[in-house]
Amino acid sequence: MLNFVYHNPVKVVFGRGTIAKLVNLVKMDQTIMMTYGGGSIRQNGVYDQVMDALKGHSVVEFSGIEPNPRYETCMEAVKKAKIEGVDFLLSVGGGSVLDATKFIAAAIRYEGNDPWDILGERAPVTSAVPIGCVITLPATGSEMNSIAVISRESTREKLPFSSKHVYPQFSILDPETTYSLPERQITNGIVDTFVHVLEQYLTYDANTPLQDRQAEAILLTLIEEAPKVLEDPNNYDVRANLVWCATHGLNGLIACGVPQDWSTHMIGHELTALHGLDHGQSLAIVLPAVLQHQKQQKGPKLVQYAQRVWKIKGLGHDETIDAAITQTVEFFRSVGMPTRLSDYNITPSDCMTVAERFEQRGVKLGEHRAIGKQEIEEILALCA
Ligand code: NZQ
Ligand code: ZN
């Protein structure tokens, strides 16, 4: 097992009717800026629940945060927050709203010239306005982690940052808020969570049987619950299980002491930046290609995944791995998720700048940091 430090300060408030608990979670003497997206919370009643809970508080609103939140939009929010003297940010929505809110929180306090440097130059974040959140889409795990991913329209970049200062102080997870999700976002969330787990699980053996089984538990639960949510979208228990899976997929627990990959995510972010694919859509295309390309390096873990998650037995080594990759693709397709670039009329040659971008940044991907320009090009060719 590798060395690790695990510290997760997020207070999770889970269950039906929990938005009302905001009244006890946010101090009265603060000016709150409530951040939200394109309006889903106004249609599904979440906005009203938040406003009811915050009666008597001083609240300003910032809406219009888009999926794959844009730096340009975040900077408008920073301007507004400074004018209003905001001292607490409340994110109400999906991972995009929360990621934007994390960046806004850091950018308000940033003392350098250009807050983009937090993303582009990995400039350290030394302080941030405190954040709370009501999460309405199970996918990113952002509600219980210190990560945000922000896109810049003008340069077509999509970059992550992480800082302990942007952990939400609390996250309200009411599974009933997810009833209104369109099927496309349910699917995105299932795939995103599945891939988060695989990026931390399908690497090389570090003798971590507990973390491996924790990861497998999330995968098996997703495989069980995914068809149920599509058949019976108003089933509270299924929604609750999906919300809790998503949170556990990226709250740092299954990452303890294990090597991590993240090449699917990094290549996927570029596909989103260049071609506008949803985050989940990009992952469903790239993951199978990464596994195919890296099957030698990931061999023993792929076999474990095949046997324990997909119950594949009695095949040779290579056939076992191929069957696990096929099962993964079939699972994605079974929840309505396309898995090839051609499903979006994109060709690998439309994506070749992706590999160059990583080379320009001097970044190599994967748990061995061995996936460079040539390997990325080969992986993209497998995405056709
Ligand atoms: O904007 P509104 O109107 O709220 O609509 C949103 C949006 O159109 C809608 N939605 C959200 N909750 C809803 C709902 N519609 C009906 N009912 C609800 N309850 O869904 C659409 C997509 O929302 P978005 O927040 O973009 O989705 P998601 O939560 O999947 O977040 C994706 C973003 O998170 C980043 C991705 O790269 C992407 O930018 N990620 C963040 C991570 C993190 N912070 O740890 C890790 C992930 O790997 C990921 O990279
Ligand atoms: Zn993701």
CSV table of C-alpha atoms and ligand atoms in Angstrom, one decimal:
chain,number,residue,atom,x,y,z
A,1,MET,CA,0.0,0.0,0.0
A,2,LEU,CA,1.3,3.5,-0.9
A,3,ASN,CA,1.6,6.2,1.8
A,4,PHE,CA,-1.4,8.5,2.1
A,5,VAL,CA,-3.0,11.3,4.1
A,6,TYR,CA,-6.8,11.1,4.3
A,7,HIS,CA,-8.7,14.2,5.5
A,8,ASN,CA,-12.2,14.9,4.3
A,9,PRO,CA,-13.9,17.8,6.1
A,10,VAL,CA,-17.3,17.8,4.3
A,11,LYS,CA,-20.4,17.4,6.5
A,12,VAL,CA,-22.8,15.3,4.4
A,13,VAL,CA,-26.5,15.9,5.1
A,14,PHE,CA,-28.3,13.1,3.3
A,15,GLY,CA,-32.0,12.3,2.7
A,16,ARG,CA,-35.5,13.4,2.0
A,17,GLY,CA,-36.4,16.9,3.0
A,18,THR,CA,-32.9,17.8,4.1
A,19,ILE,CA,-32.8,21.1,2.2
A,20,ALA,CA,-34.8,22.6,5.1
A,21,LYS,CA,-31.7,21.9,7.3
A,22,LEU,CA,-29.9,24.8,5.5
A,23,VAL,CA,-31.4,27.0,8.2
A,24,ASN,CA,-29.0,25.5,10.7
A,25,LEU,CA,-26.1,25.2,8.4
A,26,VAL,CA,-25.7,28.8,7.2
A,27,LYS,CA,-25.0,31.6,9.7
A,28,MET,CA,-27.6,34.4,9.9
A,29,ASP,CA,-25.1,37.3,9.8
A,30,GLN,CA,-23.6,36.4,6.4
A,31,THR,CA,-24.3,37.6,2.9
A,32,ILE,CA,-24.9,34.5,0.8
A,33,MET,CA,-24.4,34.3,-2.9
A,34,MET,CA,-26.6,31.4,-4.2
A,35,THR,CA,-25.1,30.1,-7.5
A,36,TYR,CA,-27.1,28.0,-9.9
A,37,GLY,CA,-27.4,26.9,-13.5
A,38,GLY,CA,-29.8,27.3,-16.4
A,39,GLY,CA,-33.0,26.9,-14.5
A,40,SER,CA,-33.6,23.2,-13.6
A,41,ILE,CA,-33.9,24.2,-9.9
A,42,ARG,CA,-36.7,26.6,-10.7
A,43,GLN,CA,-38.7,23.8,-12.5
A,44,ASN,CA,-38.2,21.0,-9.9
A,45,GLY,CA,-39.0,23.0,-6.8
A,46,VAL,CA,-35.4,23.0,-5.4
A,47,TYR,CA,-35.1,26.8,-5.7
A,48,ASP,CA,-38.3,27.3,-3.6
A,49,GLN,CA,-37.1,24.8,-1.0
A,50,VAL,CA,-33.8,26.7,-0.7
A,51,MET,CA,-35.4,30.1,-0.5
A,52,ASP,CA,-37.9,28.9,2.1
A,53,ALA,CA,-35.0,27.6,4.2
A,54,LEU,CA,-33.1,30.8,3.8
A,55,LYS,CA,-35.9,33.2,4.8
A,56,GLY,CA,-34.5,36.1,6.7
A,57,HIS,CA,-31.0,35.6,5.4
A,58,SER,CA,-29.4,38.1,3.1
A,59,VAL,CA,-29.2,36.3,-0.3
A,60,VAL,CA,-27.9,37.4,-3.7
A,61,GLU,CA,-28.3,35.2,-6.7
A,62,PHE,CA,-26.0,34.3,-9.6
A,63,SER,CA,-27.5,32.1,-12.2
A,64,GLY,CA,-26.7,31.0,-15.7
A,65,ILE,CA,-23.7,28.7,-14.9
A,66,GLU,CA,-23.5,26.4,-17.9
A,67,PRO,CA,-22.6,22.7,-18.1
A,68,ASN,CA,-18.8,22.5,-18.4
A,69,PRO,CA,-18.7,25.8,-16.6
A,70,ARG,CA,-16.8,28.6,-18.2
A,71,TYR,CA,-14.1,30.8,-16.7
A,72,GLU,CA,-15.7,33.8,-18.3
A,73,THR,CA,-19.0,33.2,-16.5
A,74,CYS,CA,-17.2,32.5,-13.2
A,75,MET,CA,-15.4,35.9,-13.5
A,76,GLU,CA,-18.8,37.6,-13.8
A,77,ALA,CA,-19.8,36.0,-10.6
A,78,VAL,CA,-16.5,37.0,-8.9
A,79,LYS,CA,-17.3,40.6,-9.9
A,80,LYS,CA,-20.8,40.5,-8.5
A,81,ALA,CA,-19.6,38.8,-5.3
A,82,LYS,CA,-17.1,41.5,-4.7
A,83,ILE,CA,-19.6,44.3,-5.3
A,84,GLU,CA,-22.1,42.7,-2.9
A,85,GLY,CA,-19.6,41.8,-0.2
A,86,VAL,CA,-20.5,38.2,-0.2
A,87,ASP,CA,-19.1,36.0,2.6
A,88,PHE,CA,-20.6,32.6,1.8
A,89,LEU,CA,-21.3,30.8,-1.5
A,90,LEU,CA,-24.2,28.3,-1.8
A,91,SER,CA,-24.1,26.1,-4.9
A,92,VAL,CA,-27.4,24.7,-5.9
A,93,GLY,CA,-27.3,22.3,-8.9
A,94,GLY,CA,-25.1,19.7,-10.5
A,95,GLY,CA,-21.3,19.3,-10.6
A,96,SER,CA,-20.9,22.2,-13.0
A,97,VAL,CA,-22.5,24.7,-10.7
A,98,LEU,CA,-20.4,23.4,-7.8
A,99,ASP,CA,-17.1,23.4,-9.7
A,100,ALA,CA,-17.8,26.9,-10.8
A,101,THR,CA,-18.6,27.9,-7.3
A,102,LYS,CA,-15.3,26.4,-6.0
A,103,PHE,CA,-13.4,28.4,-8.6
A,104,ILE,CA,-15.3,31.6,-7.8
A,105,ALA,CA,-14.6,31.1,-4.1
A,106,ALA,CA,-10.8,30.8,-4.9
A,107,ALA,CA,-10.8,33.6,-7.5
A,108,ILE,CA,-12.5,36.1,-5.1
A,109,ARG,CA,-9.6,35.8,-2.7
A,110,TYR,CA,-6.8,35.3,-5.3
A,111,GLU,CA,-4.1,37.9,-5.0
A,112,GLY,CA,-2.2,37.3,-8.2
A,113,ASN,CA,-2.9,39.1,-11.5
A,114,ASP,CA,-5.1,36.6,-13.3
A,115,PRO,CA,-7.2,33.9,-11.6
A,116,TRP,CA,-6.9,31.8,-14.7
A,117,ASP,CA,-3.4,31.0,-13.4
A,118,ILE,CA,-5.0,28.8,-10.8
A,119,LEU,CA,-5.9,26.5,-13.7
A,120,GLY,CA,-3.4,27.3,-16.4
A,121,GLU,CA,-0.3,27.7,-14.2
A,122,ARG,CA,-1.3,25.6,-11.2
A,123,ALA,CA,-0.9,28.7,-9.1
A,124,PRO,CA,-1.5,27.8,-5.4
A,125,VAL,CA,-4.8,28.7,-3.8
A,126,THR,CA,-4.1,30.0,-0.3
A,127,SER,CA,-7.6,31.0,0.7
A,128,ALA,CA,-11.2,30.8,-0.5
A,129,VAL,CA,-14.7,32.1,0.5
A,130,PRO,CA,-16.5,29.3,2.4
A,131,ILE,CA,-18.9,27.1,0.3
A,132,GLY,CA,-21.9,25.0,1.0
A,133,CYS,CA,-23.9,23.0,-1.6
A,134,VAL,CA,-27.1,21.3,-2.5
A,135,ILE,CA,-26.2,18.8,-5.2
A,136,THR,CA,-28.9,17.7,-7.7
A,137,LEU,CA,-27.0,15.4,-10.0
A,138,PRO,CA,-25.2,12.3,-8.9
A,139,ALA,CA,-22.0,12.1,-11.0
A,140,THR,CA,-19.0,14.1,-10.1
A,141,GLY,CA,-18.4,13.5,-6.4
A,142,SER,CA,-17.7,17.3,-6.3
A,143,GLU,CA,-19.9,17.5,-3.3
A,144,MET,CA,-17.3,15.7,-1.2
A,145,ASN,CA,-14.0,16.6,-2.8
A,146,SER,CA,-11.7,19.5,-3.4
A,147,ILE,CA,-11.6,19.4,-7.2
A,148,ALA,CA,-13.1,21.7,-9.8
A,149,VAL,CA,-12.9,21.6,-13.6
A,150,ILE,CA,-13.3,24.8,-15.6
A,151,SER,CA,-13.4,25.5,-19.3
A,152,ARG,CA,-12.1,28.6,-21.1
A,153,GLU,CA,-14.1,29.5,-24.2
A,154,SER,CA,-11.5,31.7,-25.8
A,155,THR,CA,-8.8,29.0,-25.9
A,156,ARG,CA,-11.0,25.9,-25.8
A,157,GLU,CA,-9.2,24.6,-22.7
A,158,LYS,CA,-10.7,22.5,-19.9
A,159,LEU,CA,-8.5,22.3,-16.9
A,160,PRO,CA,-8.8,21.0,-13.3
A,161,PHE,CA,-7.6,22.4,-10.0
A,162,SER,CA,-7.7,21.1,-6.5
A,163,SER,CA,-7.3,22.9,-3.2
A,164,LYS,CA,-8.2,22.0,0.4
A,165,HIS,CA,-9.7,25.5,0.7
A,166,VAL,CA,-12.6,24.7,-1.7
A,167,TYR,CA,-14.0,21.6,0.1
A,168,PRO,CA,-17.7,22.4,0.7
A,169,GLN,CA,-18.3,23.0,4.4
A,170,PHE,CA,-21.5,21.0,4.0
A,171,SER,CA,-23.3,19.2,1.2
A,172,ILE,CA,-27.0,18.4,1.2
A,173,LEU,CA,-27.8,15.3,-0.8
A,174,ASP,CA,-31.5,14.9,-1.2
A,175,PRO,CA,-32.1,12.0,-3.6
A,176,GLU,CA,-35.6,13.4,-4.4
A,177,THR,CA,-34.0,16.4,-6.2
A,178,THR,CA,-32.7,13.9,-8.8
A,179,TYR,CA,-36.2,12.8,-9.9
A,180,SER,CA,-36.3,15.6,-12.5
A,181,LEU,CA,-33.1,14.6,-14.2
A,182,PRO,CA,-33.4,14.0,-18.0
A,183,GLU,CA,-32.3,10.5,-19.0
A,184,ARG,CA,-29.2,11.8,-20.6
A,185,GLN,CA,-28.0,13.2,-17.3
A,186,ILE,CA,-28.9,10.0,-15.4
A,187,THR,CA,-26.8,8.1,-17.9
A,188,ASN,CA,-23.9,10.6,-17.8
A,189,GLY,CA,-23.9,10.3,-14.0
A,190,ILE,CA,-23.8,6.5,-14.0
A,191,VAL,CA,-20.9,6.4,-16.5
A,192,ASP,CA,-19.0,9.2,-14.8
A,193,THR,CA,-19.2,7.4,-11.4
A,194,PHE,CA,-18.2,4.1,-13.0
A,195,VAL,CA,-15.2,5.6,-14.7
A,196,HIS,CA,-14.1,7.5,-11.5
A,197,VAL,CA,-13.9,4.1,-9.7
A,198,LEU,CA,-12.0,2.4,-12.6
A,199,GLU,CA,-9.5,5.2,-12.8
A,200,GLN,CA,-8.6,4.5,-9.2
A,201,TYR,CA,-8.9,0.7,-9.4
A,202,LEU,CA,-7.7,-0.5,-12.8
A,203,THR,CA,-4.0,0.3,-12.4
A,204,TYR,CA,-1.4,-2.1,-10.9
A,205,ASP,CA,-1.6,-4.2,-7.8
A,206,ALA,CA,-0.4,-2.4,-4.6
A,207,ASN,CA,-1.7,-5.0,-2.2
A,208,THR,CA,-4.8,-3.0,-1.3
A,209,PRO,CA,-7.6,-5.7,-0.8
A,210,LEU,CA,-9.8,-3.4,1.2
A,211,GLN,CA,-9.7,-0.5,-1.3
A,212,ASP,CA,-10.2,-2.9,-4.1
A,213,ARG,CA,-13.3,-4.4,-2.6
A,214,GLN,CA,-14.6,-0.9,-1.7
A,215,ALA,CA,-14.2,0.0,-5.4
A,216,GLU,CA,-15.8,-3.2,-6.5
A,217,ALA,CA,-18.8,-2.6,-4.2
A,218,ILE,CA,-19.4,0.7,-5.9
A,219,LEU,CA,-19.2,-0.9,-9.4
A,220,LEU,CA,-21.5,-3.8,-8.5
A,221,THR,CA,-24.0,-1.4,-6.9
A,222,LEU,CA,-24.0,0.7,-10.1
A,223,ILE,CA,-24.5,-2.3,-12.3
A,224,GLU,CA,-27.5,-3.4,-10.1
A,225,GLU,CA,-29.1,0.0,-9.7
A,226,ALA,CA,-28.6,1.4,-13.2
A,227,PRO,CA,-31.4,-0.6,-15.0
A,228,LYS,CA,-33.7,0.1,-12.1
A,229,VAL,CA,-33.5,3.8,-12.3
A,230,LEU,CA,-34.3,3.8,-16.0
A,231,GLU,CA,-37.3,1.5,-15.4
A,232,ASP,CA,-38.6,3.2,-12.3
A,233,PRO,CA,-37.2,6.7,-12.1
A,234,ASN,CA,-39.3,7.7,-9.1
A,235,ASN,CA,-37.9,4.9,-6.9
A,236,TYR,CA,-36.4,6.7,-3.9
A,237,ASP,CA,-34.2,3.9,-2.8
A,238,VAL,CA,-32.6,3.5,-6.2
A,239,ARG,CA,-32.0,7.3,-6.4
A,240,ALA,CA,-30.5,7.3,-3.0
A,241,ASN,CA,-28.1,4.4,-3.9
A,242,LEU,CA,-27.0,6.2,-7.0
A,243,VAL,CA,-26.4,9.4,-5.1
A,244,TRP,CA,-24.3,7.7,-2.5
A,245,CYS,CA,-22.3,5.7,-5.1
A,246,ALA,CA,-21.4,8.9,-6.9
A,247,THR,CA,-20.2,10.6,-3.7
A,248,HIS,CA,-18.1,7.6,-2.8
A,249,GLY,CA,-16.7,7.4,-6.4
A,250,LEU,CA,-14.6,10.5,-5.9
A,251,ASN,CA,-14.4,11.5,-2.2
A,252,GLY,CA,-10.9,10.2,-1.8
A,253,LEU,CA,-11.6,7.1,0.2
A,254,ILE,CA,-11.0,4.5,-2.6
A,255,ALA,CA,-8.0,6.5,-3.6
A,256,CYS,CA,-6.2,5.9,-0.3
A,257,GLY,CA,-2.9,4.0,-0.8
A,258,VAL,CA,-3.5,3.1,-4.5
A,259,PRO,CA,-1.9,4.2,-7.7
A,260,GLN,CA,-4.3,6.2,-9.9
A,261,ASP,CA,-4.7,6.6,-13.7
A,262,TRP,CA,-6.9,9.5,-14.8
A,263,SER,CA,-5.8,9.3,-18.5
A,264,THR,CA,-9.4,8.7,-19.6
A,265,HIS,CA,-10.5,11.9,-17.8
A,266,MET,CA,-7.7,14.0,-19.1
A,267,ILE,CA,-8.2,12.9,-22.7
A,268,GLY,CA,-12.0,13.2,-22.2
A,269,HIS,CA,-11.7,16.8,-21.1
A,270,GLU,CA,-9.9,17.6,-24.3
A,271,LEU,CA,-12.7,16.0,-26.4
A,272,THR,CA,-15.3,18.1,-24.4
A,273,ALA,CA,-13.2,21.2,-25.0
A,274,LEU,CA,-12.8,20.6,-28.7
A,275,HIS,CA,-16.1,18.9,-29.6
A,276,GLY,CA,-18.6,19.9,-26.9
A,277,LEU,CA,-19.2,16.3,-25.7
A,278,ASP,CA,-20.8,15.9,-22.3
A,279,HIS,CA,-18.3,14.8,-19.7
A,280,GLY,CA,-19.8,11.3,-19.3
A,281,GLN,CA,-20.1,10.9,-23.1
A,282,SER,CA,-16.4,11.6,-23.5
A,283,LEU,CA,-15.4,9.0,-20.9
A,284,ALA,CA,-17.5,6.3,-22.4
A,285,ILE,CA,-15.6,6.7,-25.6
A,286,VAL,CA,-12.1,7.0,-24.2
A,287,LEU,CA,-12.2,4.4,-21.4
A,288,PRO,CA,-12.6,1.2,-23.5
A,289,ALA,CA,-9.8,2.5,-25.8
A,290,VAL,CA,-7.4,3.1,-22.8
A,291,LEU,CA,-8.1,-0.3,-21.4
A,292,GLN,CA,-7.5,-1.9,-24.8
A,293,HIS,CA,-4.3,0.0,-25.3
A,294,GLN,CA,-3.0,-0.6,-21.7
A,295,LYS,CA,-4.2,-4.2,-21.3
A,296,GLN,CA,-0.7,-5.5,-20.7
A,297,GLN,CA,0.2,-2.9,-18.1
A,298,LYS,CA,-3.1,-3.3,-16.4
A,299,GLY,CA,-3.3,-7.0,-16.9
A,300,PRO,CA,-3.6,-8.5,-13.4
A,301,LYS,CA,-6.1,-5.8,-12.3
A,302,LEU,CA,-8.2,-6.3,-15.5
A,303,VAL,CA,-8.4,-10.0,-14.7
A,304,GLN,CA,-9.5,-9.3,-11.1
A,305,TYR,CA,-12.1,-6.8,-12.5
A,306,ALA,CA,-13.3,-9.5,-15.0
A,307,GLN,CA,-13.6,-12.2,-12.3
A,308,ARG,CA,-15.0,-10.2,-9.4
A,309,VAL,CA,-17.2,-7.6,-11.1
A,310,TRP,CA,-18.3,-9.4,-14.3
A,311,LYS,CA,-18.0,-13.0,-13.0
A,312,ILE,CA,-16.1,-14.1,-16.0
A,313,LYS,CA,-14.6,-17.5,-15.6
A,314,GLY,CA,-13.0,-20.3,-17.6
A,315,LEU,CA,-11.4,-18.2,-20.3
A,316,GLY,CA,-7.7,-17.7,-21.1
A,317,HIS,CA,-5.9,-14.6,-19.8
A,318,ASP,CA,-6.3,-12.4,-22.9
A,319,GLU,CA,-9.9,-13.6,-23.5
A,320,THR,CA,-10.8,-12.8,-19.9
A,321,ILE,CA,-9.6,-9.2,-20.3
A,322,ASP,CA,-11.3,-8.7,-23.7
A,323,ALA,CA,-14.5,-10.0,-22.2
A,324,ALA,CA,-14.3,-7.5,-19.3
A,325,ILE,CA,-13.8,-4.7,-21.7
A,326,THR,CA,-16.7,-5.9,-23.9
A,327,GLN,CA,-18.9,-6.1,-20.8
A,328,THR,CA,-18.0,-2.6,-19.8
A,329,VAL,CA,-18.9,-1.3,-23.2
A,330,GLU,CA,-22.2,-3.2,-23.1
A,331,PHE,CA,-23.0,-1.8,-19.7
A,332,PHE,CA,-22.5,1.7,-21.0
A,333,ARG,CA,-24.6,1.0,-24.1
A,334,SER,CA,-27.3,-0.7,-21.9
A,335,VAL,CA,-27.9,2.7,-20.1
A,336,GLY,CA,-28.1,4.5,-23.4
A,337,MET,CA,-24.6,5.7,-23.7
A,338,PRO,CA,-22.8,5.7,-27.0
A,339,THR,CA,-19.2,4.5,-26.9
A,340,ARG,CA,-17.5,5.5,-30.1
A,341,LEU,CA,-16.4,8.8,-31.7
A,342,SER,CA,-18.3,7.8,-34.8
A,343,ASP,CA,-21.6,7.9,-32.8
A,344,TYR,CA,-21.1,11.7,-32.8
A,345,ASN,CA,-19.7,11.9,-36.4
A,346,ILE,CA,-16.2,12.7,-35.1
A,347,THR,CA,-13.1,10.9,-36.5
A,348,PRO,CA,-9.8,10.3,-34.7
A,349,SER,CA,-8.2,12.8,-37.1
A,350,ASP,CA,-10.5,15.5,-35.9
A,351,CYS,CA,-8.8,14.9,-32.5
A,352,MET,CA,-5.2,14.9,-33.2
A,353,THR,CA,-4.5,18.2,-31.6
A,354,VAL,CA,-5.3,16.5,-28.3
A,355,ALA,CA,-2.1,14.5,-28.3
A,356,GLU,CA,-0.1,17.6,-29.2
A,357,ARG,CA,-1.6,19.6,-26.4
A,358,PHE,CA,-0.4,17.1,-23.8
A,359,GLU,CA,3.1,17.2,-25.3
A,360,GLN,CA,3.1,21.1,-25.3
A,361,ARG,CA,2.2,21.0,-21.6
A,362,GLY,CA,4.9,18.4,-20.9
A,363,VAL,CA,2.3,16.1,-19.4
A,364,LYS,CA,2.4,12.3,-19.6
A,365,LEU,CA,-0.6,10.3,-18.5
A,366,GLY,CA,-1.4,7.1,-16.7
A,367,GLU,CA,-0.4,5.4,-13.5
A,368,HIS,CA,3.1,4.9,-14.9
A,369,ARG,CA,3.3,8.4,-16.6
A,370,ALA,CA,4.0,6.5,-19.8
A,371,ILE,CA,1.2,7.6,-22.0
A,372,GLY,CA,2.6,10.4,-24.2
A,373,LYS,CA,1.8,11.9,-27.6
A,374,GLN,CA,2.2,8.7,-29.6
A,375,GLU,CA,0.2,6.6,-27.1
A,376,ILE,CA,-2.6,9.2,-27.0
A,377,GLU,CA,-2.8,9.2,-30.8
A,378,GLU,CA,-3.0,5.4,-30.7
A,379,ILE,CA,-5.8,5.5,-28.1
A,380,LEU,CA,-7.7,8.1,-30.1
A,381,ALA,CA,-7.5,5.8,-33.1
A,382,LEU,CA,-9.1,3.0,-31.0
A,383,CYS,CA,-12.0,5.4,-30.2
A,384,ALA,CA,-13.1,5.5,-33.8
B,1,NZQ,O1,-28.1,24.1,-15.5
B,1,NZQ,P1,-29.3,23.5,-15.0
B,1,NZQ,O2,-30.5,24.1,-15.5
B,1,NZQ,O3,-29.3,23.3,-13.5
B,1,NZQ,O4,-29.3,22.0,-15.7
B,1,NZQ,C1,-28.4,21.0,-15.5
B,1,NZQ,C2,-27.5,20.8,-16.7
B,1,NZQ,O5,-28.1,21.2,-17.9
B,1,NZQ,C3,-29.1,19.7,-15.4
B,1,NZQ,N1,-29.5,19.3,-14.1
B,1,NZQ,C4,-28.7,19.2,-13.0
B,1,NZQ,N2,-29.5,18.7,-12.0
B,1,NZQ,C5,-30.7,18.5,-12.4
B,1,NZQ,C6,-30.7,18.9,-13.8
B,1,NZQ,N3,-31.8,18.8,-14.6
B,1,NZQ,C7,-33.0,18.4,-14.0
B,1,NZQ,N4,-33.0,18.0,-12.7
B,1,NZQ,C8,-31.9,18.0,-11.9
B,1,NZQ,N5,-32.0,17.6,-10.6
B,1,NZQ,O6,-28.1,18.7,-15.9
B,1,NZQ,C9,-27.2,19.3,-16.8
B,1,NZQ,C10,-25.8,18.9,-16.6
B,1,NZQ,O7,-25.4,19.4,-15.3
B,1,NZQ,P2,-23.8,19.4,-14.9
B,1,NZQ,O8,-23.7,20.0,-13.6
B,1,NZQ,O9,-23.0,19.9,-16.0
B,1,NZQ,O10,-23.5,17.8,-14.8
B,1,NZQ,P3,-22.5,17.1,-13.9
B,1,NZQ,O11,-22.9,17.0,-12.5
B,1,NZQ,O12,-22.3,15.8,-14.6
B,1,NZQ,O13,-21.2,17.9,-13.9
B,1,NZQ,C11,-20.3,17.8,-15.0
B,1,NZQ,C12,-19.1,18.7,-14.8
B,1,NZQ,O14,-18.3,18.3,-13.7
B,1,NZQ,C13,-17.0,18.1,-14.1
B,1,NZQ,C14,-17.1,17.7,-15.5
B,1,NZQ,O15,-15.9,17.8,-16.2
B,1,NZQ,C15,-18.2,18.7,-16.0
B,1,NZQ,O16,-17.6,19.9,-16.3
B,1,NZQ,N6,-16.3,17.1,-13.2
B,1,NZQ,C16,-16.0,17.5,-11.9
B,1,NZQ,C17,-15.4,16.7,-11.1
B,1,NZQ,C18,-15.1,17.1,-9.7
B,1,NZQ,N7,-15.4,18.3,-9.3
B,1,NZQ,O17,-14.6,16.3,-8.9
B,1,NZQ,C19,-14.9,15.4,-11.5
B,1,NZQ,C20,-15.5,14.9,-12.7
B,1,NZQ,O18,-14.7,13.9,-13.3
B,1,NZQ,C21,-15.8,15.9,-13.7
B,1,NZQ,O19,-14.7,16.2,-14.5
B,2,ZN,ZN,-15.6,12.4,-14.2
